[in-house]
Amino acid sequence: MTAKTRTTSPGDSASLVGLASLDGLLASKEIAVFCGPGGVGKTTTAAAAALMAAAKHGGKVLVLTVDPAKRLANALGLSGIGNTETKISKAAFEAAGISGRGELWAAMLDTKQSWDDLIKRHAPDEEVKERILSNPLYQNISGHFVQSHDYIAMERLYEIHTEGDFDLIVVDTPPTRNAIDFLEAPERMSDFFSSRLLRWLIAPYRSKFINFASRPFYQVADRILGTQFLGDISEFFILFQSMYEGFAERAEAVSKLIQDSRTTFLVVSTLETFPIKEAEFFVDALLERNLSLGAIILNKVLPDYFRSTKAISAAEQLDKQFDKLANELLGKMSGAGKDGAGVLGGLNANGDLSRVFKEVGESFLNFSVVAKKEAEQAKELALSSEITVKIPFFDTDIYDLAGLAKLGRSMWS
Amino acid sequence: MSDLLERKLVFITGKGGVGKTTVSAALALLAAQKGKKVLVCEVDAKGDLASFFEVDELVFKERQVSAGLWAMSMDTEASLREYLKLFLKIPLVGRIGPLAKAFDFVATAAPGVKEILIVGKFCWEVKENSYDMVIVDAAATGHIVGQLAAPQAINNLVKVGLIRSQTDWMLDILSDPSKTGLCIVATPEEMPIAETLELVNAMGEQTTVDLIAVIVNKVLPELFTKREEDIFESLCVAKAIKALNELLDGDVTSVLEGASLAVKMRRSRTSHLKRLRQELPEQYPIYYLPYMFRRTEGLRATHQIVTALSEELGI
């Protein structure tokens, strides 16, 4: 099962069904989840893809982001007050040189707010709601719940999708300790609430009798945590139990949505050793769960010329014969008249020019090695999906709509 | 000897992908080479640390990986087991199974519990003085504050009981700048630098752990001086390229383009480094480690970073 998609060679059947590009993929799907290791540019590529989809396909496109860089957040009109969907103005769109058909919207994930909303929705009555929201343990947990980010991201996605306001929702996944955590988050959440252990844990606080079997546990727990703290935890869980059914149903629905054929996953990675390994691991995890792997997006790919034998040969000559070449060039240029020589002629640049040649050659060869190594490392990953998008190394940071458009166009072609 | 090697307990954090594990492995090896007895531990069990020493997968039980150097991988359940054995004298492994599960549960709900089992293990090693130095390849920037603030948070929540007294001595160790410190690894890019600066603030506000230094990894070499850059630019005109193409065999245009890309990359990175130096309070040193064009994993990479690090620290 694991190797199902991996063995598909790129391009063969793909062209027939018209899904060979990111363009086609995003035209056909309703939800695109951008995932992969940390620090590879998930947020930026997700935003750029959403922008392109809005511009090219029209309709309403939302990018739901988790933790954007400040400047990017500003560009998207996200001032830090999260959770509400904000439209990027037509004027800003046009100012960035994008003549789009559709609308781009952005929203940021506010974990705490989303948890509160969830409690409000599922609490059986006003009293339980208030008690949970004011519980100090809950306040602590809603911010830091292990996997709470992961679950909430999927939950919000479900919420927005159910409202039916967007043609395409592009999701940027939270940085997790383990890239696959969020895939399992809904399942884990529902396990959590249905667990026998949970019931066992809170049992003594429901009745006066402590089950004989569980007594040793409470004795130990009491000694470690103190009765009061354990009591607090239990109260919290008892309150939560009253919302079990709502939560479990919801988690189930979220699970279903990410498995739906209208949802696709895009794995983003750079070509460095460790991100590539993590991305491969992630691809396997998707396939194992029968989730749709839509595309591999390779970010910050060095230009192909770093691997061209002709260029490498020129660099080698510069690296080795820098002195000779510098002298020869100076000779040639001094005969070429004043306009061609420029600084070269103006300076008695012999020593300097040699050093420049040496540096240029050496630097090129250094990057050549990186480019070769990275191309080799990315081979297998690139083969795992019908669509592989290569994004070149941009020499400037991307922090505005124009930058996103530039990035987007390079992904689209 | 640098302050970085003076502490007993050093946490190393940074945004994902910046090279936390590389730096942890190199710092540990360097300290061991300087004659210290060192324990290095990976917290996010991805299994990368082992590859930097070319050893089999690391487990909770520490294992010697080279002279003076021991390595382990964090496992909260094993840590709990050790804790129960040490403090509650519960050696009954058979009964611990469900107990550990139940604890996993409580730990999932009350965030501090899991974190305290992690941080507690390291504090314990420091308290017992079993090593001269404990180096922790810790959680990423997003999680480290939660981890290091856990003992304090638990200390506030739990008023009595064993945990309470435990967190007291943990806090003593963590809050002592002569014993414990944090090192943030970054790369000269926008997000890692921004996160570093945010973390420095958050650490001060939410924890009592001292910041030692920021280590910037993957710094590209400076290609040209200003004068050389002018010369380079005058090379990139059609006439000069043509002349150069006649002089040598191959594709000169691409080589010049490549150099130009390298210059621009270096330049945009320099602006982020400037921001770091401007906004990071002066008392914290910044150390720089070079971008490695060839090996980025394995013992070879570790050795090269050790060399660079010891030069940078002046030892």
PDB file of N, CA and C in Angstrom, chain A residues 38 69 71 141 145 177 195 216-217 223-225 233 237 272-274 277-278 300 305 310-311 313 317 325 328-329 332 339 352-353 355-357 359-360 363-364 366-367 370 373 393 395 397, chain B residues 46 48 84 88 95 99 102 105-106 108-109 143 158 162-163 189-191 218 223-224 227-228 231 235 239 243-244 246-251 254-255 257-258 262 264 268 272 291 293-294 296-297:
ATOM      1  N   GLY A  38       9.826  21.885   9.320  1.00  0.00           N
ATOM      2  CA  GLY A  38       9.855  23.296   9.687  1.00  0.00           C
ATOM      3  C   GLY A  38      10.931  24.059   8.924  1.00  0.00           C
ATOM      4  N   ALA A  69       5.466  35.137   9.175  1.00  0.00           N
ATOM      5  CA  ALA A  69       6.423  36.175   9.529  1.00  0.00           C
ATOM      6  C   ALA A  69       5.672  37.502   9.559  1.00  0.00           C
ATOM      7  N   ARG A  71       6.170  40.533   8.495  1.00  0.00           N
ATOM      8  CA  ARG A  71       5.996  41.323   7.279  1.00  0.00           C
ATOM      9  C   ARG A  71       4.998  40.678   6.326  1.00  0.00           C
ATOM     10  N   ILE A 141      -4.368  24.856  29.597  1.00  0.00           N
ATOM     11  CA  ILE A 141      -4.370  23.833  28.560  1.00  0.00           C
ATOM     12  C   ILE A 141      -4.702  24.381  27.179  1.00  0.00           C
ATOM     13  N   PHE A 145      -2.106  22.824  25.187  1.00  0.00           N
ATOM     14  CA  PHE A 145      -2.481  21.420  25.032  1.00  0.00           C
ATOM     15  C   PHE A 145      -1.562  20.733  24.025  1.00  0.00           C
ATOM     16  N   ARG A 177       6.331  19.035  16.423  1.00  0.00           N
ATOM     17  CA  ARG A 177       7.552  18.305  16.761  1.00  0.00           C
ATOM     18  C   ARG A 177       7.733  17.190  15.758  1.00  0.00           C
ATOM     19  N   SER A 195     -11.694   7.414  26.173  1.00  0.00           N
ATOM     20  CA  SER A 195     -10.818   6.461  26.829  1.00  0.00           C
ATOM     21  C   SER A 195     -11.378   5.923  28.149  1.00  0.00           C
ATOM     22  N   PRO A 216      -3.983   1.531  44.162  1.00  0.00           N
ATOM     23  CA  PRO A 216      -2.548   1.834  44.168  1.00  0.00           C
ATOM     24  C   PRO A 216      -2.211   3.062  43.333  1.00  0.00           C
ATOM     25  N   PHE A 217      -2.922   3.192  42.233  1.00  0.00           N
ATOM     26  CA  PHE A 217      -2.658   4.342  41.383  1.00  0.00           C
ATOM     27  C   PHE A 217      -2.908   5.646  42.130  1.00  0.00           C
ATOM     28  N   ARG A 223       0.621  10.951  46.255  1.00  0.00           N
ATOM     29  CA  ARG A 223       1.932  11.285  46.827  1.00  0.00           C
ATOM     30  C   ARG A 223       2.711  12.202  45.901  1.00  0.00           C
ATOM     31  N   ILE A 224       2.548  11.990  44.619  1.00  0.00           N
ATOM     32  CA  ILE A 224       3.328  12.780  43.677  1.00  0.00           C
ATOM     33  C   ILE A 224       2.709  14.151  43.435  1.00  0.00           C
ATOM     34  N   LEU A 225       1.441  14.138  43.142  1.00  0.00           N
ATOM     35  CA  LEU A 225       0.810  15.374  42.686  1.00  0.00           C
ATOM     36  C   LEU A 225       0.093  16.144  43.786  1.00  0.00           C
ATOM     37  N   ILE A 233      -7.734  18.336  38.334  1.00  0.00           N
ATOM     38  CA  ILE A 233      -7.680  17.680  37.035  1.00  0.00           C
ATOM     39  C   ILE A 233      -8.975  16.923  36.797  1.00  0.00           C
ATOM     40  N   PHE A 237     -11.894  17.138  33.903  1.00  0.00           N
ATOM     41  CA  PHE A 237     -12.265  16.046  33.002  1.00  0.00           C
ATOM     42  C   PHE A 237     -13.747  15.698  33.096  1.00  0.00           C
ATOM     43  N   GLU A 272      17.786  20.251   1.444  1.00  0.00           N
ATOM     44  CA  GLU A 272      18.821  19.916   2.417  1.00  0.00           C
ATOM     45  C   GLU A 272      18.565  18.526   3.002  1.00  0.00           C
ATOM     46  N   THR A 273      19.620  17.938   3.523  1.00  0.00           N
ATOM     47  CA  THR A 273      19.559  16.550   3.974  1.00  0.00           C
ATOM     48  C   THR A 273      18.418  16.239   4.935  1.00  0.00           C
ATOM     49  N   PHE A 274      18.334  16.986   6.029  1.00  0.00           N
ATOM     50  CA  PHE A 274      17.369  16.610   7.052  1.00  0.00           C
ATOM     51  C   PHE A 274      15.918  16.924   6.666  1.00  0.00           C
ATOM     52  N   LYS A 277      14.739  14.166   4.409  1.00  0.00           N
ATOM     53  CA  LYS A 277      14.429  12.925   5.140  1.00  0.00           C
ATOM     54  C   LYS A 277      13.056  13.021   5.785  1.00  0.00           C
ATOM     55  N   GLU A 278      12.801  14.165   6.395  1.00  0.00           N
ATOM     56  CA  GLU A 278      11.529  14.342   7.080  1.00  0.00           C
ATOM     57  C   GLU A 278      10.373  14.354   6.081  1.00  0.00           C
ATOM     58  N   LYS A 300      13.625  26.625  -2.756  1.00  0.00           N
ATOM     59  CA  LYS A 300      15.021  27.091  -2.710  1.00  0.00           C
ATOM     60  C   LYS A 300      15.963  26.172  -3.494  1.00  0.00           C
ATOM     61  N   TYR A 305      22.281  25.684 -13.770  1.00  0.00           N
ATOM     62  CA  TYR A 305      23.622  25.885 -14.346  1.00  0.00           C
ATOM     63  C   TYR A 305      24.738  25.468 -13.400  1.00  0.00           C
ATOM     64  N   LYS A 310      29.726  22.522 -18.718  1.00  0.00           N
ATOM     65  CA  LYS A 310      30.400  23.652 -19.363  1.00  0.00           C
ATOM     66  C   LYS A 310      30.703  24.760 -18.366  1.00  0.00           C
ATOM     67  N   ALA A 311      29.742  25.037 -17.528  1.00  0.00           N
ATOM     68  CA  ALA A 311      29.939  26.090 -16.532  1.00  0.00           C
ATOM     69  C   ALA A 311      30.983  25.650 -15.509  1.00  0.00           C
ATOM     70  N   SER A 313      33.392  23.599 -15.947  1.00  0.00           N
ATOM     71  CA  SER A 313      34.707  23.644 -16.577  1.00  0.00           C
ATOM     72  C   SER A 313      35.262  25.072 -16.572  1.00  0.00           C
ATOM     73  N   GLN A 317      38.693  26.503 -14.522  1.00  0.00           N
ATOM     74  CA  GLN A 317      39.802  27.262 -15.096  1.00  0.00           C
ATOM     75  C   GLN A 317      40.037  28.560 -14.337  1.00  0.00           C
ATOM     76  N   LEU A 325      44.743  34.068 -16.445  1.00  0.00           N
ATOM     77  CA  LEU A 325      43.545  34.596 -17.096  1.00  0.00           C
ATOM     78  C   LEU A 325      43.383  36.098 -16.847  1.00  0.00           C
ATOM     79  N   GLU A 328      45.793  37.909 -19.103  1.00  0.00           N
ATOM     80  CA  GLU A 328      45.350  37.833 -20.494  1.00  0.00           C
ATOM     81  C   GLU A 328      44.161  38.755 -20.751  1.00  0.00           C
ATOM     82  N   LEU A 329      43.236  38.761 -19.797  1.00  0.00           N
ATOM     83  CA  LEU A 329      42.037  39.595 -19.992  1.00  0.00           C
ATOM     84  C   LEU A 329      42.409  41.080 -19.995  1.00  0.00           C
ATOM     85  N   LYS A 332      43.871  41.919 -23.286  1.00  0.00           N
ATOM     86  CA  LYS A 332      42.825  41.967 -24.303  1.00  0.00           C
ATOM     87  C   LYS A 332      41.989  43.242 -24.195  1.00  0.00           C
ATOM     88  N   ASP A 339      35.779  52.280 -23.578  1.00  0.00           N
ATOM     89  CA  ASP A 339      34.444  51.955 -23.085  1.00  0.00           C
ATOM     90  C   ASP A 339      34.334  50.542 -22.515  1.00  0.00           C
ATOM     91  N   ASP A 352      44.039  42.401  -7.910  1.00  0.00           N
ATOM     92  CA  ASP A 352      42.627  42.356  -7.544  1.00  0.00           C
ATOM     93  C   ASP A 352      41.844  41.447  -8.477  1.00  0.00           C
ATOM     94  N   LEU A 353      42.098  41.599  -9.751  1.00  0.00           N
ATOM     95  CA  LEU A 353      41.349  40.813 -10.721  1.00  0.00           C
ATOM     96  C   LEU A 353      41.621  39.319 -10.524  1.00  0.00           C
ATOM     97  N   ARG A 355      42.321  37.855  -7.772  1.00  0.00           N
ATOM     98  CA  ARG A 355      41.564  37.404  -6.601  1.00  0.00           C
ATOM     99  C   ARG A 355      40.085  37.236  -6.930  1.00  0.00           C
ATOM    100  N   VAL A 356      39.558  38.182  -7.724  1.00  0.00           N
ATOM    101  CA  VAL A 356      38.151  38.082  -8.113  1.00  0.00           C
ATOM    102  C   VAL A 356      37.914  36.781  -8.888  1.00  0.00           C
ATOM    103  N   PHE A 357      38.800  36.489  -9.814  1.00  0.00           N
ATOM    104  CA  PHE A 357      38.674  35.246 -10.599  1.00  0.00           C
ATOM    105  C   PHE A 357      38.688  34.027  -9.706  1.00  0.00           C
ATOM    106  N   GLU A 359      38.012  33.845  -6.503  1.00  0.00           N
ATOM    107  CA  GLU A 359      36.798  33.797  -5.682  1.00  0.00           C
ATOM    108  C   GLU A 359      35.587  33.302  -6.474  1.00  0.00           C
ATOM    109  N   VAL A 360      35.451  33.855  -7.690  1.00  0.00           N
ATOM    110  CA  VAL A 360      34.315  33.495  -8.529  1.00  0.00           C
ATOM    111  C   VAL A 360      34.344  31.997  -8.848  1.00  0.00           C
ATOM    112  N   SER A 363      33.791  29.897  -5.556  1.00  0.00           N
ATOM    113  CA  SER A 363      32.414  29.976  -5.083  1.00  0.00           C
ATOM    114  C   SER A 363      31.491  29.135  -5.964  1.00  0.00           C
ATOM    115  N   PHE A 364      31.707  29.232  -7.262  1.00  0.00           N
ATOM    116  CA  PHE A 364      30.865  28.459  -8.177  1.00  0.00           C
ATOM    117  C   PHE A 364      31.013  26.961  -7.924  1.00  0.00           C
ATOM    118  N   ASN A 366      31.951  25.505  -5.195  1.00  0.00           N
ATOM    119  CA  ASN A 366      31.323  25.181  -3.921  1.00  0.00           C
ATOM    120  C   ASN A 366      29.819  24.956  -4.073  1.00  0.00           C
ATOM    121  N   PHE A 367      29.178  25.898  -4.745  1.00  0.00           N
ATOM    122  CA  PHE A 367      27.728  25.764  -4.924  1.00  0.00           C
ATOM    123  C   PHE A 367      27.384  24.605  -5.856  1.00  0.00           C
ATOM    124  N   VAL A 370      27.003  21.587  -3.806  1.00  0.00           N
ATOM    125  CA  VAL A 370      25.720  21.618  -3.101  1.00  0.00           C
ATOM    126  C   VAL A 370      24.595  21.240  -4.060  1.00  0.00           C
ATOM    127  N   LYS A 373      24.685  17.511  -4.901  1.00  0.00           N
ATOM    128  CA  LYS A 373      24.270  16.716  -3.744  1.00  0.00           C
ATOM    129  C   LYS A 373      22.755  16.823  -3.551  1.00  0.00           C
ATOM    130  N   PHE A 393      15.863  29.489  -6.035  1.00  0.00           N
ATOM    131  CA  PHE A 393      16.395  30.256  -4.923  1.00  0.00           C
ATOM    132  C   PHE A 393      16.178  31.735  -5.208  1.00  0.00           C
ATOM    133  N   ASP A 395      16.825  35.571  -4.424  1.00  0.00           N
ATOM    134  CA  ASP A 395      17.917  36.200  -3.682  1.00  0.00           C
ATOM    135  C   ASP A 395      17.426  37.240  -2.679  1.00  0.00           C
ATOM    136  N   ASP A 397      14.184  38.244   0.329  1.00  0.00           N
ATOM    137  CA  ASP A 397      13.095  37.688   1.127  1.00  0.00           C
ATOM    138  C   ASP A 397      11.770  38.029   0.471  1.00  0.00           C
TER     139      ASP A 397
ATOM    140  N   LYS B  46      14.006  12.422  16.923  1.00  0.00           N
ATOM    141  CA  LYS B  46      13.993  12.179  15.489  1.00  0.00           C
ATOM    142  C   LYS B  46      15.131  11.243  15.101  1.00  0.00           C
ATOM    143  N   ASP B  48      18.320  12.023  14.892  1.00  0.00           N
ATOM    144  CA  ASP B  48      19.410  12.630  14.122  1.00  0.00           C
ATOM    145  C   ASP B  48      20.722  12.695  14.896  1.00  0.00           C
ATOM    146  N   LEU B  84      10.041   7.257  39.403  1.00  0.00           N
ATOM    147  CA  LEU B  84       9.309   6.490  40.410  1.00  0.00           C
ATOM    148  C   LEU B  84      10.250   5.619  41.216  1.00  0.00           C
ATOM    149  N   LEU B  88      10.111   7.172  44.755  1.00  0.00           N
ATOM    150  CA  LEU B  88       9.021   6.513  45.468  1.00  0.00           C
ATOM    151  C   LEU B  88       9.366   5.079  45.812  1.00  0.00           C
ATOM    152  N   ARG B  95       3.742  -3.399  37.340  1.00  0.00           N
ATOM    153  CA  ARG B  95       2.611  -2.542  37.675  1.00  0.00           C
ATOM    154  C   ARG B  95       2.757  -1.143  37.111  1.00  0.00           C
ATOM    155  N   LEU B  99       0.276   2.290  34.987  1.00  0.00           N
ATOM    156  CA  LEU B  99       0.519   3.521  35.730  1.00  0.00           C
ATOM    157  C   LEU B  99       1.115   4.577  34.805  1.00  0.00           C
ATOM    158  N   ALA B 102      -1.501   5.912  32.577  1.00  0.00           N
ATOM    159  CA  ALA B 102      -2.344   6.871  33.272  1.00  0.00           C
ATOM    160  C   ALA B 102      -1.631   8.207  33.396  1.00  0.00           C
ATOM    161  N   PHE B 105      -1.577  10.221  30.381  1.00  0.00           N
ATOM    162  CA  PHE B 105      -2.855  10.888  30.310  1.00  0.00           C
ATOM    163  C   PHE B 105      -2.888  12.202  31.036  1.00  0.00           C
ATOM    164  N   VAL B 106      -2.488  12.118  32.286  1.00  0.00           N
ATOM    165  CA  VAL B 106      -2.447  13.330  33.094  1.00  0.00           C
ATOM    166  C   VAL B 106      -1.495  14.320  32.428  1.00  0.00           C
ATOM    167  N   THR B 108      -0.799  14.592  29.311  1.00  0.00           N
ATOM    168  CA  THR B 108      -1.385  15.194  28.123  1.00  0.00           C
ATOM    169  C   THR B 108      -2.285  16.349  28.510  1.00  0.00           C
ATOM    170  N   ALA B 109      -2.976  16.164  29.619  1.00  0.00           N
ATOM    171  CA  ALA B 109      -3.924  17.182  30.035  1.00  0.00           C
ATOM    172  C   ALA B 109      -3.237  18.357  30.717  1.00  0.00           C
ATOM    173  N   HIS B 143       8.500  25.639  21.413  1.00  0.00           N
ATOM    174  CA  HIS B 143       8.149  24.835  22.581  1.00  0.00           C
ATOM    175  C   HIS B 143       9.078  25.002  23.778  1.00  0.00           C
ATOM    176  N   VAL B 158       0.748  23.292  41.964  1.00  0.00           N
ATOM    177  CA  VAL B 158       0.753  22.257  42.996  1.00  0.00           C
ATOM    178  C   VAL B 158       1.336  22.830  44.281  1.00  0.00           C
ATOM    179  N   LEU B 162       5.008  15.655  46.743  1.00  0.00           N
ATOM    180  CA  LEU B 162       6.383  15.395  46.351  1.00  0.00           C
ATOM    181  C   LEU B 162       6.820  16.304  45.208  1.00  0.00           C
ATOM    182  N   ILE B 163       5.920  16.458  44.218  1.00  0.00           N
ATOM    183  CA  ILE B 163       6.250  17.274  43.048  1.00  0.00           C
ATOM    184  C   ILE B 163       6.667  18.676  43.467  1.00  0.00           C
ATOM    185  N   GLU B 189      18.555  34.189   8.296  1.00  0.00           N
ATOM    186  CA  GLU B 189      17.370  34.348   7.476  1.00  0.00           C
ATOM    187  C   GLU B 189      16.302  35.029   8.310  1.00  0.00           C
ATOM    188  N   GLU B 190      15.268  35.531   7.645  1.00  0.00           N
ATOM    189  CA  GLU B 190      14.295  36.369   8.344  1.00  0.00           C
ATOM    190  C   GLU B 190      13.630  35.679   9.536  1.00  0.00           C
ATOM    191  N   MET B 191      12.990  34.520   9.290  1.00  0.00           N
ATOM    192  CA  MET B 191      12.216  33.887  10.352  1.00  0.00           C
ATOM    193  C   MET B 191      13.066  33.405  11.524  1.00  0.00           C
ATOM    194  N   LYS B 218      25.386  28.326   9.324  1.00  0.00           N
ATOM    195  CA  LYS B 218      25.246  28.443   7.868  1.00  0.00           C
ATOM    196  C   LYS B 218      25.528  29.852   7.353  1.00  0.00           C
ATOM    197  N   LEU B 223      32.424  37.064  -0.370  1.00  0.00           N
ATOM    198  CA  LEU B 223      33.146  36.802  -1.607  1.00  0.00           C
ATOM    199  C   LEU B 223      34.156  37.900  -1.918  1.00  0.00           C
ATOM    200  N   PHE B 224      33.680  39.145  -1.879  1.00  0.00           N
ATOM    201  CA  PHE B 224      34.516  40.251  -2.350  1.00  0.00           C
ATOM    202  C   PHE B 224      34.617  41.375  -1.337  1.00  0.00           C
ATOM    203  N   ARG B 227      36.095  46.914  -3.287  1.00  0.00           N
ATOM    204  CA  ARG B 227      36.900  47.138  -4.493  1.00  0.00           C
ATOM    205  C   ARG B 227      36.765  45.965  -5.458  1.00  0.00           C
ATOM    206  N   GLU B 228      36.851  44.769  -4.922  1.00  0.00           N
ATOM    207  CA  GLU B 228      36.733  43.586  -5.768  1.00  0.00           C
ATOM    208  C   GLU B 228      35.334  43.467  -6.367  1.00  0.00           C
ATOM    209  N   ILE B 231      35.116  45.561  -9.412  1.00  0.00           N
ATOM    210  CA  ILE B 231      35.768  44.870 -10.526  1.00  0.00           C
ATOM    211  C   ILE B 231      34.865  43.776 -11.064  1.00  0.00           C
ATOM    212  N   LEU B 235      33.091  43.139 -14.829  1.00  0.00           N
ATOM    213  CA  LEU B 235      33.286  41.897 -15.603  1.00  0.00           C
ATOM    214  C   LEU B 235      31.972  41.435 -16.231  1.00  0.00           C
ATOM    215  N   LYS B 239      30.921  42.900 -23.187  1.00  0.00           N
ATOM    216  CA  LYS B 239      32.253  42.878 -23.802  1.00  0.00           C
ATOM    217  C   LYS B 239      33.240  42.042 -23.003  1.00  0.00           C
ATOM    218  N   ALA B 243      35.100  38.595 -24.081  1.00  0.00           N
ATOM    219  CA  ALA B 243      36.557  38.446 -24.035  1.00  0.00           C
ATOM    220  C   ALA B 243      36.954  37.244 -23.182  1.00  0.00           C
ATOM    221  N   LEU B 244      36.285  37.111 -22.068  1.00  0.00           N
ATOM    222  CA  LEU B 244      36.593  36.015 -21.150  1.00  0.00           C
ATOM    223  C   LEU B 244      36.227  34.669 -21.783  1.00  0.00           C
ATOM    224  N   GLU B 246      36.397  33.943 -24.790  1.00  0.00           N
ATOM    225  CA  GLU B 246      37.421  33.595 -25.783  1.00  0.00           C
ATOM    226  C   GLU B 246      38.668  33.043 -25.114  1.00  0.00           C
ATOM    227  N   LEU B 247      38.872  33.480 -23.878  1.00  0.00           N
ATOM    228  CA  LEU B 247      40.096  33.072 -23.182  1.00  0.00           C
ATOM    229  C   LEU B 247      40.000  31.667 -22.591  1.00  0.00           C
ATOM    230  N   LEU B 248      38.795  31.297 -22.211  1.00  0.00           N
ATOM    231  CA  LEU B 248      38.709  29.955 -21.620  1.00  0.00           C
ATOM    232  C   LEU B 248      37.575  29.147 -22.222  1.00  0.00           C
ATOM    233  N   ASP B 249      37.648  27.880 -21.915  1.00  0.00           N
ATOM    234  CA  ASP B 249      36.765  26.920 -22.516  1.00  0.00           C
ATOM    235  C   ASP B 249      35.607  26.663 -21.556  1.00  0.00           C
ATOM    236  N   GLY B 250      34.394  26.963 -21.976  1.00  0.00           N
ATOM    237  CA  GLY B 250      33.263  26.701 -21.081  1.00  0.00           C
ATOM    238  C   GLY B 250      32.283  27.856 -21.047  1.00  0.00           C
ATOM    239  N   ASP B 251      31.345  27.768 -20.118  1.00  0.00           N
ATOM    240  CA  ASP B 251      30.249  28.720 -20.047  1.00  0.00           C
ATOM    241  C   ASP B 251      30.514  29.759 -18.954  1.00  0.00           C
ATOM    242  N   SER B 254      27.290  31.693 -17.039  1.00  0.00           N
ATOM    243  CA  SER B 254      26.667  31.030 -15.886  1.00  0.00           C
ATOM    244  C   SER B 254      27.525  31.172 -14.628  1.00  0.00           C
ATOM    245  N   VAL B 255      28.838  31.112 -14.818  1.00  0.00           N
ATOM    246  CA  VAL B 255      29.725  31.213 -13.655  1.00  0.00           C
ATOM    247  C   VAL B 255      29.596  32.590 -13.022  1.00  0.00           C
ATOM    248  N   GLU B 257      26.998  34.521 -13.287  1.00  0.00           N
ATOM    249  CA  GLU B 257      25.660  34.571 -12.701  1.00  0.00           C
ATOM    250  C   GLU B 257      25.656  33.900 -11.323  1.00  0.00           C
ATOM    251  N   GLY B 258      26.357  32.781 -11.260  1.00  0.00           N
ATOM    252  CA  GLY B 258      26.448  32.052  -9.999  1.00  0.00           C
ATOM    253  C   GLY B 258      27.104  32.890  -8.920  1.00  0.00           C
ATOM    254  N   ALA B 262      25.566  34.348  -5.423  1.00  0.00           N
ATOM    255  CA  ALA B 262      26.223  34.162  -4.125  1.00  0.00           C
ATOM    256  C   ALA B 262      26.384  35.494  -3.404  1.00  0.00           C
ATOM    257  N   LYS B 264      24.483  38.178  -3.782  1.00  0.00           N
ATOM    258  CA  LYS B 264      23.170  38.649  -3.339  1.00  0.00           C
ATOM    259  C   LYS B 264      22.671  37.866  -2.123  1.00  0.00           C
ATOM    260  N   SER B 268      21.740  39.636   1.430  1.00  0.00           N
ATOM    261  CA  SER B 268      20.449  39.649   2.113  1.00  0.00           C
ATOM    262  C   SER B 268      20.586  39.025   3.496  1.00  0.00           C
ATOM    263  N   HIS B 272      20.030  40.526   7.840  1.00  0.00           N
ATOM    264  CA  HIS B 272      19.413  39.867   8.989  1.00  0.00           C
ATOM    265  C   HIS B 272      20.381  39.782  10.169  1.00  0.00           C
ATOM    266  N   TYR B 291      28.665  28.134   6.615  1.00  0.00           N
ATOM    267  CA  TYR B 291      27.844  27.285   5.763  1.00  0.00           C
ATOM    268  C   TYR B 291      28.735  26.155   5.277  1.00  0.00           C
ATOM    269  N   PHE B 293      29.566  23.520   2.575  1.00  0.00           N
ATOM    270  CA  PHE B 293      29.222  23.190   1.200  1.00  0.00           C
ATOM    271  C   PHE B 293      29.198  21.692   0.957  1.00  0.00           C
ATOM    272  N   ARG B 294      30.031  20.972   1.706  1.00  0.00           N
ATOM    273  CA  ARG B 294      30.062  19.539   1.422  1.00  0.00           C
ATOM    274  C   ARG B 294      29.223  18.729   2.395  1.00  0.00           C
ATOM    275  N   THR B 296      26.950  17.811   5.528  1.00  0.00           N
ATOM    276  CA  THR B 296      26.121  18.457   6.538  1.00  0.00           C
ATOM    277  C   THR B 296      25.609  17.448   7.561  1.00  0.00           C
ATOM    278  N   GLU B 297      25.992  16.206   7.409  1.00  0.00           N
ATOM    279  CA  GLU B 297      25.585  15.205   8.398  1.00  0.00           C
ATOM    280  C   GLU B 297      26.749  14.253   8.649  1.00  0.00           C
TER     281      GLU B 297
END
